[in-house]
């Protein structure tokens, strides 16, 4: 007998969906969160695609800060390319209020029957006789609980994977360094997400503006420290000083995004990793909410099957690897390759590409379409990217 069937470590979007899914299937689930409040502090620009989000949860005005219709991308010389929302990738559609959204998801897990404990950290894990003894610390008190399965949803700082023998080490060049301001007193269109790309703005990343209603927006930056000459904050400060001289900063967020393109395997005996813990953020956009939720769902389903079969071995849990790989694994791999090419691209090339797309309303945006447009203007660049579409 164990205390629980499943213990989920971390109540971000990945952990809450994993706990909800497993609890809905009738498992005994504990969801623990080290912070005293779920969703706080926010370490996110809060953009998600509508379609993907709505597969998991019904939209609710309480946690939707803005609805987005289009995305504007600016090259280093500020040539504008306009994309319709559905085609612009994972980071447009809704801008969330994650403080409320994350809590809502945890509440759904609780409603499904999961026990939720905040201010409770996982501090160590060992396996004995085919089950896990998980050490947790709650309000200064340590205790050991037993479980059949641990789902590590403990984000970029994940320890669960390391404890379980999964190599989650991120190399320099696999972590995007991010800073974000919530700004007021600035001008923007409230149904547009803005992106500024190229080394001039953000080496190895981009600057974003995501509206949060009419009077505030997230303005942030992600840079690749391995090629940046200054700190992320210095690039962002230069930008906001010029672009929004009267803007007021009312909140500051700093954080890292794992952009390594996913682990080869996110399982070991009794353990599965989801979301950022498994390095599932998109290597180009840095978006990780949807993949965290998807992987949480797959981990929850696989946990249920493992409990039914009474088999918690890595060999059985490989089903989870198969599921996430079939869904978004290929895209992670492909976008990692594109990211490597983008890192080498100079600003002049970004400008040329933007010029070739300028004025075109890209309703049918896709990597294939983009690469074909580039081919028309820059055959040489095409040869460099052709393997990404064929
Ligand atoms: C500045 C910035 C902007 C971003 N913008 C976007 C965006 O616009 N769109 C998008 O899709 N993604 C964005 N991301 C990425 C996104 O935030 C993550 O991919 C997403 O939150 C991952 O979800 P998760 O559930 O895997 O982990 P997290 O949301 O990081 O949750 C992990 C949870 O685990 C808890 N935890 C950690 N260790 C323990 C422990 N030992 N015991 C108990 N609990 C623990 C943490 O406190 C945390 O609550 C951004 C990231 C940053 C840093």
Short mmCIF file of C-alpha atoms and ligand atoms in Angstrom, two decimals:
data_model
loop_
_atom_site.label_atom_id
_atom_site.label_comp_id
_atom_site.label_asym_id
_atom_site.label_seq_id
_atom_site.Cartn_x
_atom_site.Cartn_y
_atom_site.Cartn_z
CA UNK A 1 0.00 0.00 0.00
CA UNK A 2 1.19 3.51 -0.78
CA UNK A 3 -0.14 6.85 0.51
CA UNK A 4 -0.96 7.93 -3.05
CA UNK A 5 -1.08 6.52 -6.57
CA UNK A 6 0.44 9.69 -7.99
CA UNK A 7 2.22 12.69 -6.52
CA UNK A 8 2.55 15.67 -8.85
CA UNK A 9 5.35 18.09 -7.97
CA UNK A 10 4.60 21.68 -9.06
CA UNK A 11 1.24 23.37 -9.69
CA UNK A 12 1.96 25.19 -12.95
CA UNK A 13 -0.18 24.42 -16.01
CA UNK A 14 1.64 21.10 -16.57
CA UNK A 15 1.21 19.85 -13.00
CA UNK A 16 -2.41 20.89 -12.59
CA UNK A 17 -3.51 19.24 -15.84
CA UNK A 18 -1.58 16.07 -14.90
CA UNK A 19 -3.25 16.00 -11.46
CA UNK A 20 -6.69 16.73 -12.91
CA UNK A 21 -6.36 14.02 -15.56
CA UNK A 22 -5.15 11.35 -13.14
CA UNK A 23 -7.78 12.28 -10.52
CA UNK A 24 -10.58 12.20 -13.10
CA UNK A 25 -9.54 8.63 -13.84
CA UNK A 26 -10.08 7.79 -10.20
CA UNK A 27 -6.48 7.72 -8.95
CA UNK A 28 -5.43 8.96 -5.50
CA UNK A 29 -3.52 12.11 -6.38
CA UNK A 30 -1.56 14.67 -4.38
CA UNK A 31 -0.51 17.93 -6.06
CA UNK A 32 2.16 19.89 -4.17
CA UNK A 33 3.36 23.45 -4.80
CA UNK A 34 6.33 24.96 -3.04
CA UNK A 35 5.04 28.52 -3.22
CA UNK A 36 2.43 29.83 -0.84
CA UNK A 37 0.22 31.01 -3.69
CA UNK A 38 -0.33 29.15 -6.94
CA UNK A 39 0.39 31.35 -9.96
CA UNK A 40 2.44 33.94 -8.05
CA UNK A 41 4.93 35.33 -8.95
CA UNK A 42 4.16 35.08 -12.65
CA UNK A 43 7.12 34.18 -14.83
CA UNK A 44 5.46 34.43 -18.21
CA UNK A 45 4.30 36.78 -20.97
CA UNK A 46 0.98 34.92 -20.81
CA UNK A 47 0.30 34.45 -24.54
CA UNK A 48 -1.37 31.24 -25.81
CA UNK A 49 -3.17 30.08 -28.93
CA UNK A 50 -6.94 29.99 -28.52
CA UNK A 51 -7.45 26.73 -30.31
CA UNK A 52 -4.92 24.79 -28.24
CA UNK A 53 -6.06 26.24 -24.93
CA UNK A 54 -9.72 25.54 -25.59
CA UNK A 55 -8.96 21.84 -25.97
CA UNK A 56 -8.24 21.79 -22.24
CA UNK A 57 -10.35 24.39 -20.56
CA UNK A 58 -13.37 26.54 -21.28
CA UNK A 59 -12.39 30.18 -21.75
CA UNK A 60 -13.36 32.36 -18.82
CA UNK A 61 -13.32 36.18 -18.71
CA UNK A 62 -11.72 36.08 -15.26
CA UNK A 63 -8.41 34.85 -16.64
CA UNK A 64 -8.40 36.28 -20.15
CA UNK A 65 -6.74 39.70 -20.18
CA UNK A 66 -6.94 40.26 -23.95
CA UNK A 67 -8.09 38.62 -27.16
CA UNK A 68 -5.71 38.98 -30.07
CA UNK A 69 -6.57 39.26 -33.76
CA UNK A 70 -3.16 39.62 -35.37
CA UNK A 71 0.57 39.72 -34.83
CA UNK A 72 2.99 42.33 -36.15
CA UNK A 73 6.60 41.30 -36.57
CA UNK A 74 9.24 44.01 -37.00
CA UNK A 75 12.64 43.31 -38.53
CA UNK A 76 15.74 45.19 -37.31
CA UNK A 77 15.01 48.10 -39.72
CA UNK A 78 11.39 47.96 -38.47
CA UNK A 79 9.84 46.61 -41.66
CA UNK A 80 6.44 45.27 -40.58
CA UNK A 81 5.10 41.81 -41.40
CA UNK A 82 1.50 41.14 -40.43
CA UNK A 83 0.14 37.72 -39.51
CA UNK A 84 -3.40 36.67 -38.72
CA UNK A 85 -3.73 35.25 -35.20
CA UNK A 86 -4.38 31.61 -36.02
CA UNK A 87 -1.32 31.40 -38.19
CA UNK A 88 1.09 33.30 -36.03
CA UNK A 89 2.10 30.45 -33.77
CA UNK A 90 1.47 29.59 -30.17
CA UNK A 91 1.88 32.97 -28.61
CA UNK A 92 -1.14 34.84 -29.93
CA UNK A 93 -4.83 34.26 -29.41
CA UNK A 94 -5.34 34.98 -25.74
CA UNK A 95 -3.20 36.91 -23.33
CA UNK A 96 -3.93 35.28 -20.00
CA UNK A 97 -3.97 36.52 -16.43
CA UNK A 98 -1.82 33.66 -15.20
CA UNK A 99 -2.18 34.51 -11.53
CA UNK A 100 -5.85 33.59 -11.93
CA UNK A 101 -5.43 31.01 -14.69
CA UNK A 102 -2.93 28.80 -12.81
CA UNK A 103 -5.14 28.89 -9.72
CA UNK A 104 -8.17 27.99 -11.82
CA UNK A 105 -6.38 24.92 -13.21
CA UNK A 106 -5.35 23.82 -9.71
CA UNK A 107 -8.96 24.23 -8.63
CA UNK A 108 -10.05 21.99 -11.52
CA UNK A 109 -7.56 19.38 -10.30
CA UNK A 110 -8.99 19.68 -6.80
CA UNK A 111 -12.57 19.44 -8.09
CA UNK A 112 -11.59 16.25 -9.91
CA UNK A 113 -10.54 14.81 -6.54
CA UNK A 114 -6.83 15.65 -6.23
CA UNK A 115 -5.54 16.79 -2.84
CA UNK A 116 -3.70 20.11 -3.22
CA UNK A 117 -1.05 21.32 -0.76
CA UNK A 118 0.67 24.69 -1.12
CA UNK A 119 3.84 25.81 0.68
CA UNK A 120 4.99 22.21 0.27
CA UNK A 121 8.24 21.35 -1.55
CA UNK A 122 9.58 18.04 -2.75
CA UNK A 123 13.11 17.79 -1.35
CA UNK A 124 14.25 14.28 -2.26
CA UNK A 125 13.22 11.02 -3.84
CA UNK A 126 14.28 7.40 -3.53
CA UNK A 127 12.88 4.18 -4.92
CA UNK A 128 12.39 1.09 -2.77
CA UNK A 129 10.68 -2.18 -3.70
CA UNK A 130 9.17 -0.71 -6.86
CA UNK A 131 7.59 2.35 -5.21
CA UNK A 132 8.79 5.88 -4.45
CA UNK A 133 9.53 7.43 -1.10
CA UNK A 134 9.22 11.16 -1.63
CA UNK A 135 10.53 13.52 0.98
CA UNK A 136 8.48 16.71 1.27
CA UNK A 137 8.84 19.82 3.42
CA UNK A 138 5.74 21.69 4.50
CA UNK A 139 5.82 24.74 6.79
CA UNK A 140 9.26 23.76 8.07
CA UNK A 141 8.28 20.13 8.76
CA UNK A 142 9.71 17.24 6.79
CA UNK A 143 7.84 14.04 6.11
CA UNK A 144 8.17 11.06 3.81
CA UNK A 145 5.25 9.96 1.69
CA UNK A 146 4.97 6.88 -0.51
CA UNK A 147 3.59 6.81 -4.03
CA UNK A 148 3.57 4.60 -7.10
CA UNK A 149 4.33 7.42 -9.52
CA UNK A 150 5.83 10.89 -9.32
CA UNK A 151 5.06 13.41 -12.05
CA UNK A 152 7.76 16.08 -12.06
CA UNK A 153 6.09 19.33 -13.16
CA UNK A 154 8.58 21.48 -11.29
CA UNK A 155 9.42 23.84 -14.14
CA UNK A 156 12.79 25.02 -15.41
CA UNK A 157 14.41 24.59 -11.98
CA UNK A 158 13.29 20.92 -11.93
CA UNK A 159 15.03 18.66 -9.44
CA UNK A 160 12.72 15.65 -9.79
CA UNK A 161 14.37 14.54 -13.04
CA UNK A 162 17.88 14.68 -11.57
CA UNK A 163 16.81 12.77 -8.44
CA UNK A 164 15.29 10.10 -10.70
CA UNK A 165 18.38 9.77 -12.89
CA UNK A 166 17.08 11.69 -15.93
CA UNK A 167 19.69 14.04 -17.36
CA UNK A 168 17.95 17.43 -17.53
CA UNK A 169 21.14 19.51 -17.64
CA UNK A 170 20.82 22.58 -19.86
CA UNK A 171 23.92 23.83 -21.62
CA UNK A 172 24.72 27.47 -22.12
CA UNK A 173 22.84 28.23 -25.32
CA UNK A 174 19.86 26.15 -24.23
CA UNK A 175 18.38 28.68 -21.82
CA UNK A 176 16.79 31.86 -23.05
CA UNK A 177 17.25 34.67 -20.55
CA UNK A 178 14.08 36.75 -20.14
CA UNK A 179 13.01 40.03 -18.54
CA UNK A 180 9.54 41.50 -18.75
CA UNK A 181 7.83 44.68 -17.61
CA UNK A 182 4.14 45.22 -17.13
CA UNK A 183 3.85 48.73 -18.53
CA UNK A 184 1.17 51.40 -18.46
CA UNK A 185 1.02 54.79 -20.15
CA UNK A 186 2.15 53.41 -23.49
CA UNK A 187 0.46 53.32 -26.88
CA UNK A 188 -0.43 50.07 -28.61
CA UNK A 189 -3.34 48.37 -30.34
CA UNK A 190 -5.10 46.15 -27.86
CA UNK A 191 -5.80 43.28 -30.29
CA UNK A 192 -2.27 42.99 -31.69
CA UNK A 193 0.78 41.18 -30.38
CA UNK A 194 4.07 42.80 -31.39
CA UNK A 195 7.44 41.14 -31.95
CA UNK A 196 10.78 42.84 -32.73
CA UNK A 197 13.40 40.43 -34.06
CA UNK A 198 17.09 40.49 -34.95
CA UNK A 199 20.35 41.10 -33.13
CA UNK A 200 19.74 44.84 -32.95
CA UNK A 201 16.80 44.24 -30.61
CA UNK A 202 17.42 40.85 -28.99
CA UNK A 203 20.28 38.55 -30.05
CA UNK A 204 18.97 34.99 -30.32
CA UNK A 205 15.45 35.96 -29.26
CA UNK A 206 12.97 38.79 -29.62
CA UNK A 207 11.24 41.64 -27.86
CA UNK A 208 7.49 41.24 -27.38
CA UNK A 209 4.55 43.43 -26.48
CA UNK A 210 1.45 41.52 -25.39
CA UNK A 211 -1.58 43.70 -24.54
CA UNK A 212 -3.38 43.13 -21.27
CA UNK A 213 -6.50 45.14 -22.02
CA UNK A 214 -6.42 48.76 -23.23
CA UNK A 215 -4.20 50.34 -20.65
CA UNK A 216 -1.39 47.88 -19.86
CA UNK A 217 0.87 45.49 -21.73
CA UNK A 218 3.62 42.97 -21.08
CA UNK A 219 6.77 44.28 -22.74
CA UNK A 220 9.56 41.78 -22.50
CA UNK A 221 12.66 40.30 -24.02
CA UNK A 222 14.35 36.94 -24.37
CA UNK A 223 18.00 36.74 -25.44
CA UNK A 224 20.45 33.90 -25.87
CA UNK A 225 23.23 34.69 -23.38
CA UNK A 226 25.77 32.77 -25.51
CA UNK A 227 25.54 35.39 -28.29
CA UNK A 228 24.25 38.50 -26.49
CA UNK A 229 26.74 41.27 -25.77
CA UNK A 230 24.73 42.81 -22.98
CA UNK A 231 22.32 41.57 -20.33
CA UNK A 232 18.69 41.00 -21.37
CA UNK A 233 17.59 43.87 -19.12
CA UNK A 234 19.99 46.31 -20.79
CA UNK A 235 18.56 45.52 -24.25
CA UNK A 236 15.01 45.90 -22.93
CA UNK A 237 15.77 49.16 -21.12
CA UNK A 238 17.30 50.66 -24.30
CA UNK A 239 14.19 49.63 -26.21
CA UNK A 240 11.52 50.90 -23.81
CA UNK A 241 13.37 54.17 -23.23
CA UNK A 242 13.25 54.93 -26.96
CA UNK A 243 9.89 53.41 -27.82
CA UNK A 244 7.88 54.32 -24.73
CA UNK A 245 9.57 57.33 -23.08
CA UNK A 246 6.48 58.07 -20.95
CA UNK A 247 5.81 54.44 -20.04
CA UNK A 248 5.59 53.38 -16.41
CA UNK A 249 6.81 49.99 -15.22
CA UNK A 250 4.44 48.54 -12.63
CA UNK A 251 5.77 44.97 -12.42
CA UNK A 252 9.05 43.24 -13.25
CA UNK A 253 9.40 39.58 -14.14
CA UNK A 254 12.66 37.70 -14.73
CA UNK A 255 13.08 34.08 -15.69
CA UNK A 256 14.62 31.51 -17.96
CA UNK A 257 13.05 29.42 -20.71
CA UNK A 258 14.52 26.01 -21.61
CA UNK A 259 14.95 26.02 -25.40
CA UNK A 260 16.91 22.80 -25.87
CA UNK A 261 14.09 21.17 -27.86
CA UNK A 262 12.89 18.60 -25.32
CA UNK A 263 14.46 15.63 -23.56
CA UNK A 264 15.13 12.45 -25.54
CA UNK A 265 13.17 10.56 -22.90
CA UNK A 266 11.16 12.12 -20.10
CA UNK A 267 10.72 8.94 -18.02
CA UNK A 268 12.56 6.68 -15.64
CA UNK A 269 11.21 4.02 -13.25
CA UNK A 270 8.15 5.48 -11.42
CA UNK A 271 8.78 8.97 -12.79
CA UNK A 272 7.57 11.16 -15.68
CA UNK A 273 8.54 14.77 -16.36
CA UNK A 274 6.19 17.29 -17.97
CA UNK A 275 6.35 20.87 -19.28
CA UNK A 276 9.47 22.93 -18.65
CA UNK A 277 10.88 20.17 -16.42
CA UNK A 278 11.08 18.04 -19.60
CA UNK A 279 12.34 21.06 -21.62
CA UNK A 280 9.16 21.21 -23.73
CA UNK A 281 9.15 24.98 -24.40
CA UNK A 282 9.33 25.91 -28.08
CA UNK A 283 12.93 26.68 -29.11
CA UNK A 284 11.87 29.55 -31.41
CA UNK A 285 9.02 31.24 -29.57
CA UNK A 286 9.84 30.24 -25.99
CA UNK A 287 6.15 29.36 -25.54
CA UNK A 288 5.67 26.51 -23.09
CA UNK A 289 2.17 26.72 -21.59
CA UNK A 290 0.40 24.56 -24.16
CA UNK A 291 3.09 21.85 -24.30
CA UNK A 292 3.08 21.80 -20.50
CA UNK A 293 -0.69 21.19 -20.51
CA UNK A 294 -0.52 18.60 -23.28
CA UNK A 295 2.29 16.69 -21.60
CA UNK A 296 0.47 16.90 -18.26
CA UNK A 297 -2.53 15.28 -19.89
CA UNK A 298 -0.45 12.49 -21.45
CA UNK A 299 1.38 11.86 -18.16
CA UNK A 300 -1.96 11.67 -16.31
CA UNK A 301 -3.37 9.14 -18.78
CA UNK A 302 -0.19 7.06 -18.71
CA UNK A 303 -0.15 7.10 -14.89
CA UNK A 304 -3.68 5.70 -14.90
CA UNK A 305 -2.71 2.89 -17.28
CA UNK A 306 0.38 2.10 -15.19
CA UNK A 307 -1.71 1.85 -12.02
CA UNK A 308 -4.23 -0.43 -13.74
CA UNK A 309 -1.41 -2.66 -14.99
CA UNK A 310 0.55 -2.31 -11.72
CA UNK A 311 3.63 -1.60 -13.80
CA UNK A 312 5.55 1.59 -12.98
CA UNK A 313 8.73 0.66 -14.81
CA UNK A 314 10.46 3.00 -17.26
CA UNK A 315 9.69 0.41 -19.92
CA UNK A 316 5.94 0.80 -19.35
CA UNK A 317 6.09 4.57 -18.93
CA UNK A 318 7.72 4.86 -22.38
CA UNK A 319 4.09 5.03 -23.54
CA UNK A 320 4.21 8.59 -22.25
CA UNK A 321 7.29 9.34 -24.39
CA UNK A 322 5.49 7.91 -27.41
CA UNK A 323 2.47 10.13 -26.77
CA UNK A 324 4.21 13.48 -26.41
CA UNK A 325 6.59 12.69 -29.28
CA UNK A 326 3.67 11.84 -31.57
CA UNK A 327 1.94 15.09 -30.66
CA UNK A 328 4.57 17.84 -30.48
CA UNK A 329 7.95 16.04 -30.48
CA UNK A 330 8.56 16.53 -34.20
CA UNK A 331 7.75 20.23 -33.99
CA UNK A 332 10.17 20.69 -31.09
CA UNK A 333 12.89 18.96 -33.11
CA UNK A 334 12.21 20.96 -36.26
CA UNK A 335 12.02 24.27 -34.41
CA UNK A 336 15.32 23.50 -32.68
CA UNK A 337 16.93 23.19 -36.12
CA UNK A 338 15.31 26.42 -37.31
CA UNK A 339 16.46 28.14 -34.11
CA UNK A 340 20.06 27.09 -34.84
CA UNK A 341 19.82 28.69 -38.28
CA UNK A 342 18.15 31.82 -36.91
CA UNK A 343 20.96 32.24 -34.38
CA UNK A 344 23.42 32.53 -37.28
CA UNK A 345 21.27 34.91 -39.31
CA UNK A 346 22.44 38.53 -39.55
CA UNK A 347 20.16 41.54 -39.30
CA UNK A 348 20.49 42.31 -43.00
CA UNK A 349 18.96 38.94 -43.85
CA UNK A 350 16.09 39.50 -41.40
CA UNK A 351 15.46 42.83 -43.13
CA UNK A 352 15.48 41.25 -46.57
CA UNK A 353 13.05 38.54 -45.54
CA UNK A 354 10.72 41.09 -43.96
CA UNK A 355 10.88 43.24 -47.12
CA UNK A 356 9.92 40.23 -49.21
CA UNK A 357 6.87 39.65 -47.01
CA UNK A 358 5.97 43.30 -46.38
CA UNK A 359 2.43 44.30 -47.23
CA UNK A 360 1.36 40.70 -47.72
CA UNK A 361 -1.47 39.62 -45.41
CA UNK A 362 -0.26 36.24 -44.41
CA UNK A 363 -3.46 34.36 -43.71
CA UNK A 364 -1.97 31.09 -44.76
CA UNK A 365 1.21 31.39 -42.77
CA UNK A 366 3.29 28.27 -42.36
CA UNK A 367 6.98 27.47 -42.30
CA UNK A 368 6.61 25.98 -45.77
CA UNK A 369 4.94 29.11 -47.14
CA UNK A 370 7.53 31.34 -45.50
CA UNK A 371 10.42 29.35 -46.90
CA UNK A 372 8.87 29.37 -50.38
CA UNK A 373 8.46 33.16 -50.22
CA UNK A 374 12.09 33.43 -49.22
CA UNK A 375 13.05 31.17 -52.12
CA UNK A 376 11.51 33.56 -54.63
CA UNK A 377 13.70 36.40 -53.40
CA UNK A 378 16.77 34.70 -51.94
CA UNK A 379 17.50 31.32 -53.54
CA UNK A 380 20.80 31.06 -51.65
CA UNK A 381 19.07 31.27 -48.28
CA UNK A 382 16.54 28.74 -49.51
CA UNK A 383 19.22 26.06 -49.89
CA UNK A 384 20.16 26.58 -46.30
CA UNK A 385 16.57 26.01 -45.11
CA UNK A 386 15.19 23.52 -47.59
CA UNK A 387 15.69 20.51 -45.31
CA UNK A 388 13.18 22.05 -42.93
CA UNK A 389 10.28 21.60 -45.33
CA UNK A 390 11.12 18.58 -47.43
C1 LIG B 1 9.54 35.84 -19.10
C2 LIG B 1 8.84 34.63 -19.63
C3 LIG B 1 7.84 34.80 -20.57
C4 LIG B 1 7.15 33.67 -21.07
N1 LIG B 1 6.13 33.88 -21.94
C5 LIG B 1 5.39 32.83 -22.38
C6 LIG B 1 4.26 33.03 -23.22
O1 LIG B 1 3.89 34.15 -23.57
N2 LIG B 1 3.57 31.93 -23.63
C7 LIG B 1 3.91 30.67 -23.25
O2 LIG B 1 3.25 29.70 -23.68
N3 LIG B 1 4.98 30.46 -22.45
C8 LIG B 1 5.71 31.50 -21.99
N4 LIG B 1 6.77 31.28 -21.13
C9 LIG B 1 7.08 29.89 -20.74
C10 LIG B 1 6.04 29.39 -19.73
O3 LIG B 1 5.95 30.29 -18.66
C11 LIG B 1 6.44 27.99 -19.25
O4 LIG B 1 6.77 27.19 -20.36
C12 LIG B 1 5.30 27.32 -18.47
O5 LIG B 1 4.96 28.04 -17.32
C13 LIG B 1 5.70 25.90 -18.10
O6 LIG B 1 4.72 25.33 -17.29
P1 LIG B 1 5.10 24.19 -16.25
O7 LIG B 1 3.82 23.77 -15.63
O8 LIG B 1 5.95 23.19 -16.91
O9 LIG B 1 6.05 24.90 -15.19
P2 LIG B 1 5.85 26.19 -14.30
O10 LIG B 1 4.74 27.04 -14.76
O11 LIG B 1 7.21 26.81 -14.20
O12 LIG B 1 5.44 25.59 -12.89
C14 LIG B 1 6.35 24.86 -12.11
C15 LIG B 1 5.86 24.93 -10.67
O13 LIG B 1 6.60 24.02 -9.88
C16 LIG B 1 6.85 24.60 -8.63
N5 LIG B 1 7.99 23.89 -8.04
C17 LIG B 1 9.29 23.91 -8.43
N6 LIG B 1 10.04 23.09 -7.67
C18 LIG B 1 9.19 22.53 -6.77
C19 LIG B 1 9.38 21.62 -5.70
N7 LIG B 1 10.59 21.09 -5.42
N8 LIG B 1 8.31 21.26 -4.95
C20 LIG B 1 7.08 21.77 -5.22
N9 LIG B 1 6.85 22.66 -6.22
C21 LIG B 1 7.88 23.04 -6.99
C22 LIG B 1 7.12 26.05 -8.97
O14 LIG B 1 6.96 26.89 -7.84
C23 LIG B 1 6.08 26.30 -10.06
O15 LIG B 1 4.86 26.76 -9.54
C24 LIG B 1 7.49 32.37 -20.62
C25 LIG B 1 8.50 32.21 -19.68
C26 LIG B 1 9.18 33.32 -19.19
C27 LIG B 1 10.25 33.13 -18.16
#
